[in-house]
PDB file of C-alpha atoms in Angstrom:
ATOM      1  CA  UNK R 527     -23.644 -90.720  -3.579  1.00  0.00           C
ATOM      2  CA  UNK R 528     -26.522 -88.773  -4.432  1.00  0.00           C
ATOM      3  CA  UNK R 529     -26.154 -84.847  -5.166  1.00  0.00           C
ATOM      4  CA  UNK R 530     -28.890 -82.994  -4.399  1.00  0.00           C
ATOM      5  CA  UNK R 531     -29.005 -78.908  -4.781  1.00  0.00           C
ATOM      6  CA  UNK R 532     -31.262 -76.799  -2.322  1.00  0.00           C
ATOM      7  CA  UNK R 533     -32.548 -73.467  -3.101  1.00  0.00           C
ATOM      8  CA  UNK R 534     -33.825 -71.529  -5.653  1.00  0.00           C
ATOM      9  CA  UNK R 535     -31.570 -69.750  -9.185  1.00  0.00           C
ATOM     10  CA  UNK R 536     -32.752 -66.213  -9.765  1.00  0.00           C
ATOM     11  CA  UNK R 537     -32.336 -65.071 -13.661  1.00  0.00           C
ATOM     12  CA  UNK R 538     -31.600 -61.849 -14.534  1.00  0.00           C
ATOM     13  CA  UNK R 539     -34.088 -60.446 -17.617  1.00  0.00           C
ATOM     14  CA  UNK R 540     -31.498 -57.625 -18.160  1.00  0.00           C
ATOM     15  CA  UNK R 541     -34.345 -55.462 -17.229  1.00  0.00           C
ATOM     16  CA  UNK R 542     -33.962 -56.044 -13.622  1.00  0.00           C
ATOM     17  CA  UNK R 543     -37.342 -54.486 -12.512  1.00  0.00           C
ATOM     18  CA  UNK R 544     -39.021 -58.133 -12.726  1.00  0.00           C
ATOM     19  CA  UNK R 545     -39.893 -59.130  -8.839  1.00  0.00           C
ATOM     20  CA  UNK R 546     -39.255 -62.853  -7.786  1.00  0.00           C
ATOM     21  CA  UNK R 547     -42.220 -63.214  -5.065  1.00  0.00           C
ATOM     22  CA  UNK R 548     -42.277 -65.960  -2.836  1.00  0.00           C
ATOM     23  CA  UNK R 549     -45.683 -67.517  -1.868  1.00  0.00           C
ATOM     24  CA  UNK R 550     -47.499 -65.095   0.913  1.00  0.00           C
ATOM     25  CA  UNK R 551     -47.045 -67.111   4.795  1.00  0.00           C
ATOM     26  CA  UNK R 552     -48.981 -66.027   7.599  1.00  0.00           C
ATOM     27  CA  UNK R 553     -46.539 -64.279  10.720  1.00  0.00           C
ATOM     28  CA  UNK R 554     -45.036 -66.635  13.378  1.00  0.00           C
ATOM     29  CA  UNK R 555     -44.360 -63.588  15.721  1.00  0.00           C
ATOM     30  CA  UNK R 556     -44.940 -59.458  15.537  1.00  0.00           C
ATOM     31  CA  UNK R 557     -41.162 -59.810  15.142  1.00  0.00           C
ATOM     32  CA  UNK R 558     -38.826 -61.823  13.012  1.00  0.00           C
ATOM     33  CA  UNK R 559     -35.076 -62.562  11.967  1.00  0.00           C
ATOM     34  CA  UNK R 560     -34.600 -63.315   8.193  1.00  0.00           C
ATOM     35  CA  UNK R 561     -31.435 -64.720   6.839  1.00  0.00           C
ATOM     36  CA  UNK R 562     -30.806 -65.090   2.989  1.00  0.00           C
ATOM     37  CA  UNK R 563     -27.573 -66.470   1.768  1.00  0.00           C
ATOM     38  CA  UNK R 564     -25.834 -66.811  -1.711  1.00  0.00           C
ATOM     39  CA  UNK R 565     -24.162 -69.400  -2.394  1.00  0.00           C
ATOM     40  CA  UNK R 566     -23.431 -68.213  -5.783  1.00  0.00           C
ATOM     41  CA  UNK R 567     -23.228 -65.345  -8.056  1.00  0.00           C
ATOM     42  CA  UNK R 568     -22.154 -65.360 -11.223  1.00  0.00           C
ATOM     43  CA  UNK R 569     -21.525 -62.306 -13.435  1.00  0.00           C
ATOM     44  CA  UNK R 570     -21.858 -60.006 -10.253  1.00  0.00           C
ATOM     45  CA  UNK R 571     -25.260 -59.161 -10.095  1.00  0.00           C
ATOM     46  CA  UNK R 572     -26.492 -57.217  -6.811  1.00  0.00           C
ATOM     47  CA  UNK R 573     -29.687 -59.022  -5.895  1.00  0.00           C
ATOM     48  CA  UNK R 574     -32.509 -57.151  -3.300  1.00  0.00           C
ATOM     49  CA  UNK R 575     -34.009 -59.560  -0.929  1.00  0.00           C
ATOM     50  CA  UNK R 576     -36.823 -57.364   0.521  1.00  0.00           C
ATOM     51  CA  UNK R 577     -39.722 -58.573   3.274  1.00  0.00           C
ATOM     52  CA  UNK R 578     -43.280 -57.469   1.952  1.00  0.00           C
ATOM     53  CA  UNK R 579     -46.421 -57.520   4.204  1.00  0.00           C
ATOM     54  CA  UNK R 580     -50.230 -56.877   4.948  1.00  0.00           C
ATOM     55  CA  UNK R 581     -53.138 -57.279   6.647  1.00  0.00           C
ATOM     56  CA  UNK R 582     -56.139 -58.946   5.688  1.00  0.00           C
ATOM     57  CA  UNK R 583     -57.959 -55.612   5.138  1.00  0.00           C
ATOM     58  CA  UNK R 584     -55.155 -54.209   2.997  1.00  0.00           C
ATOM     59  CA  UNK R 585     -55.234 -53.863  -0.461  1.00  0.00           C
ATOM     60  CA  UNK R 586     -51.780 -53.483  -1.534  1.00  0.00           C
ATOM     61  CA  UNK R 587     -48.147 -55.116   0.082  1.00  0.00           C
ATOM     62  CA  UNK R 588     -45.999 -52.694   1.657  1.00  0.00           C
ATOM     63  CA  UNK R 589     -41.928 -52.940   2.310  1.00  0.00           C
ATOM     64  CA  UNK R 590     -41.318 -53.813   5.926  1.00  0.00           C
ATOM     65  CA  UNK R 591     -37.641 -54.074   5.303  1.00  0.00           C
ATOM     66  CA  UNK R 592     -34.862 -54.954   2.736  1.00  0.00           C
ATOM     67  CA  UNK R 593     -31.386 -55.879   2.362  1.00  0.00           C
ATOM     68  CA  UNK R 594     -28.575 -56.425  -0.445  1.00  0.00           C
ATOM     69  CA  UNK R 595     -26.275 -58.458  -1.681  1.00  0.00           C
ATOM     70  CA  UNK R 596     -23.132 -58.099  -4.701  1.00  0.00           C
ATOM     71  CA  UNK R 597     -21.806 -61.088  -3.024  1.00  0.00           C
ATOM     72  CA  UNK R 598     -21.560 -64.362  -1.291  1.00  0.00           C
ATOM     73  CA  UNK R 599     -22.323 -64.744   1.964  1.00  0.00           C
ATOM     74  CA  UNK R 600     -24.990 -64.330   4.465  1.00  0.00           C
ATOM     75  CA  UNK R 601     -27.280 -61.406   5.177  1.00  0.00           C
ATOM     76  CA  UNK R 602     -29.484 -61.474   7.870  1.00  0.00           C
ATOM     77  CA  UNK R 603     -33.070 -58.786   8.626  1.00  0.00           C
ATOM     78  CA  UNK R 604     -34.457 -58.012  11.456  1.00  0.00           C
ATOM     79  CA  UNK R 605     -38.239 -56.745  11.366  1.00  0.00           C
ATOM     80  CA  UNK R 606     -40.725 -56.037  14.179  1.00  0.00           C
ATOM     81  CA  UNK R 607     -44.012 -54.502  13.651  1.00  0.00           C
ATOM     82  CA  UNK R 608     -44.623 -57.108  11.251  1.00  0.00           C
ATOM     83  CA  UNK R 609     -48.425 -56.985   9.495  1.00  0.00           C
ATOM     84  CA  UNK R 610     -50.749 -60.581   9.673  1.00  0.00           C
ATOM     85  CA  UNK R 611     -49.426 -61.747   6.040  1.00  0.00           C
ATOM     86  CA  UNK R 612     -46.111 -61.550   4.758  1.00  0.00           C
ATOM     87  CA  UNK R 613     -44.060 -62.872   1.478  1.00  0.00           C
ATOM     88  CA  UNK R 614     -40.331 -62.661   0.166  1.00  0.00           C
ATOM     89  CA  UNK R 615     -39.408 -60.588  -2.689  1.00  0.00           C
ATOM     90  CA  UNK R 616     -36.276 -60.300  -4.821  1.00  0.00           C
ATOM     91  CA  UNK R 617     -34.918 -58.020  -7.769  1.00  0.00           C
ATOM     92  CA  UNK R 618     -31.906 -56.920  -9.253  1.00  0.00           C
ATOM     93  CA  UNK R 619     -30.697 -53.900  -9.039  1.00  0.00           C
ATOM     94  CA  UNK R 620     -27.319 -54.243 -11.062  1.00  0.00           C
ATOM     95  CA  UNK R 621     -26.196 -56.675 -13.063  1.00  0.00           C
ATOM     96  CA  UNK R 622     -26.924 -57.833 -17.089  1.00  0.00           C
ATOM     97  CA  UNK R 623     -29.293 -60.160 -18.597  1.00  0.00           C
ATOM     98  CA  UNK R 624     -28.469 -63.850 -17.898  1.00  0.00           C
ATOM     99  CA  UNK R 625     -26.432 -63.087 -14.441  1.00  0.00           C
ATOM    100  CA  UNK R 626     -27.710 -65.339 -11.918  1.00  0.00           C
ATOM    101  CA  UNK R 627     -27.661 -65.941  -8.120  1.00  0.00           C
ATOM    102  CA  UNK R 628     -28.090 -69.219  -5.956  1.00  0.00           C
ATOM    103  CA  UNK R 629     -30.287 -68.239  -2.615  1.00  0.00           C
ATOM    104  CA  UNK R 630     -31.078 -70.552   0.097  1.00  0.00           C
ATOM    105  CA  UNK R 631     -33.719 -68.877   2.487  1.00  0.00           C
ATOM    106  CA  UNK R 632     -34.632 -70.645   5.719  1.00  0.00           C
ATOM    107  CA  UNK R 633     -37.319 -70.002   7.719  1.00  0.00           C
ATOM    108  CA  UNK R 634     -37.767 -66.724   9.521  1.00  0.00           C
ATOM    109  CA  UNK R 635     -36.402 -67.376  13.377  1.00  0.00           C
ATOM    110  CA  UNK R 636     -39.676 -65.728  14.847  1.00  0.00           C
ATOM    111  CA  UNK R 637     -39.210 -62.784  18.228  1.00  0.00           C
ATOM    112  CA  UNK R 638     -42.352 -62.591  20.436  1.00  0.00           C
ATOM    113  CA  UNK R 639     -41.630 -59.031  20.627  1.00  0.00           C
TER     114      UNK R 639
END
């Protein structure tokens, strides 16, 4: 049997202030459900999974909505209004250097609303 382990391992610096981005994705809909879930957290970190987005014309990302997490299990975000480009992005706010958390993030279920 082969093992295989989806998702991504987020490392805390001990700083905490140190963004994970994803790679920016072009909207599927003006509104969207995301869903992040931990599948592991080790040494009880709190990690911030936060949507980020812009238009073309725009010069800087701006929050279009965030959510938490101290634990396992999933949390799921519900955004409309959402801008042309969008990406994930995920910090730390508690927690010590060399916590870490285990995220799988599908895709975003996309509203036509």
């Amino acid at each position: 049997m082969v093992a295989t382990i989806i998702g991504d391992t987020l490392v805390h610096d001990g700083v905490g202030t140190a963004p994970f981005y994803s790679p920016p994705f072009l909207r599927g809909g003006e509104a969207a459900v995301f869903t992040i879930e931990v599948t592991l957290n080790n040494g009880g970190a709190t990690l911030v999974f936060a949507v980020e987005h812009k238009n073309a014309e725009d010069t800087s990302w701006s929050s279009a909505g965030s959510t938490s997490a101290s634990a396992t299990g999933v949390r799921t975000l519900e955004i409309s209004g959402l801008k042309e480009e969008l990406r994930l992005k995920f910090t730390f706010s508690a927690g010590l250097a060399g916590d870490f958390v285990h995220v799988l993030v599908p895709a975003p279920m996309w509203l036509p609303f």
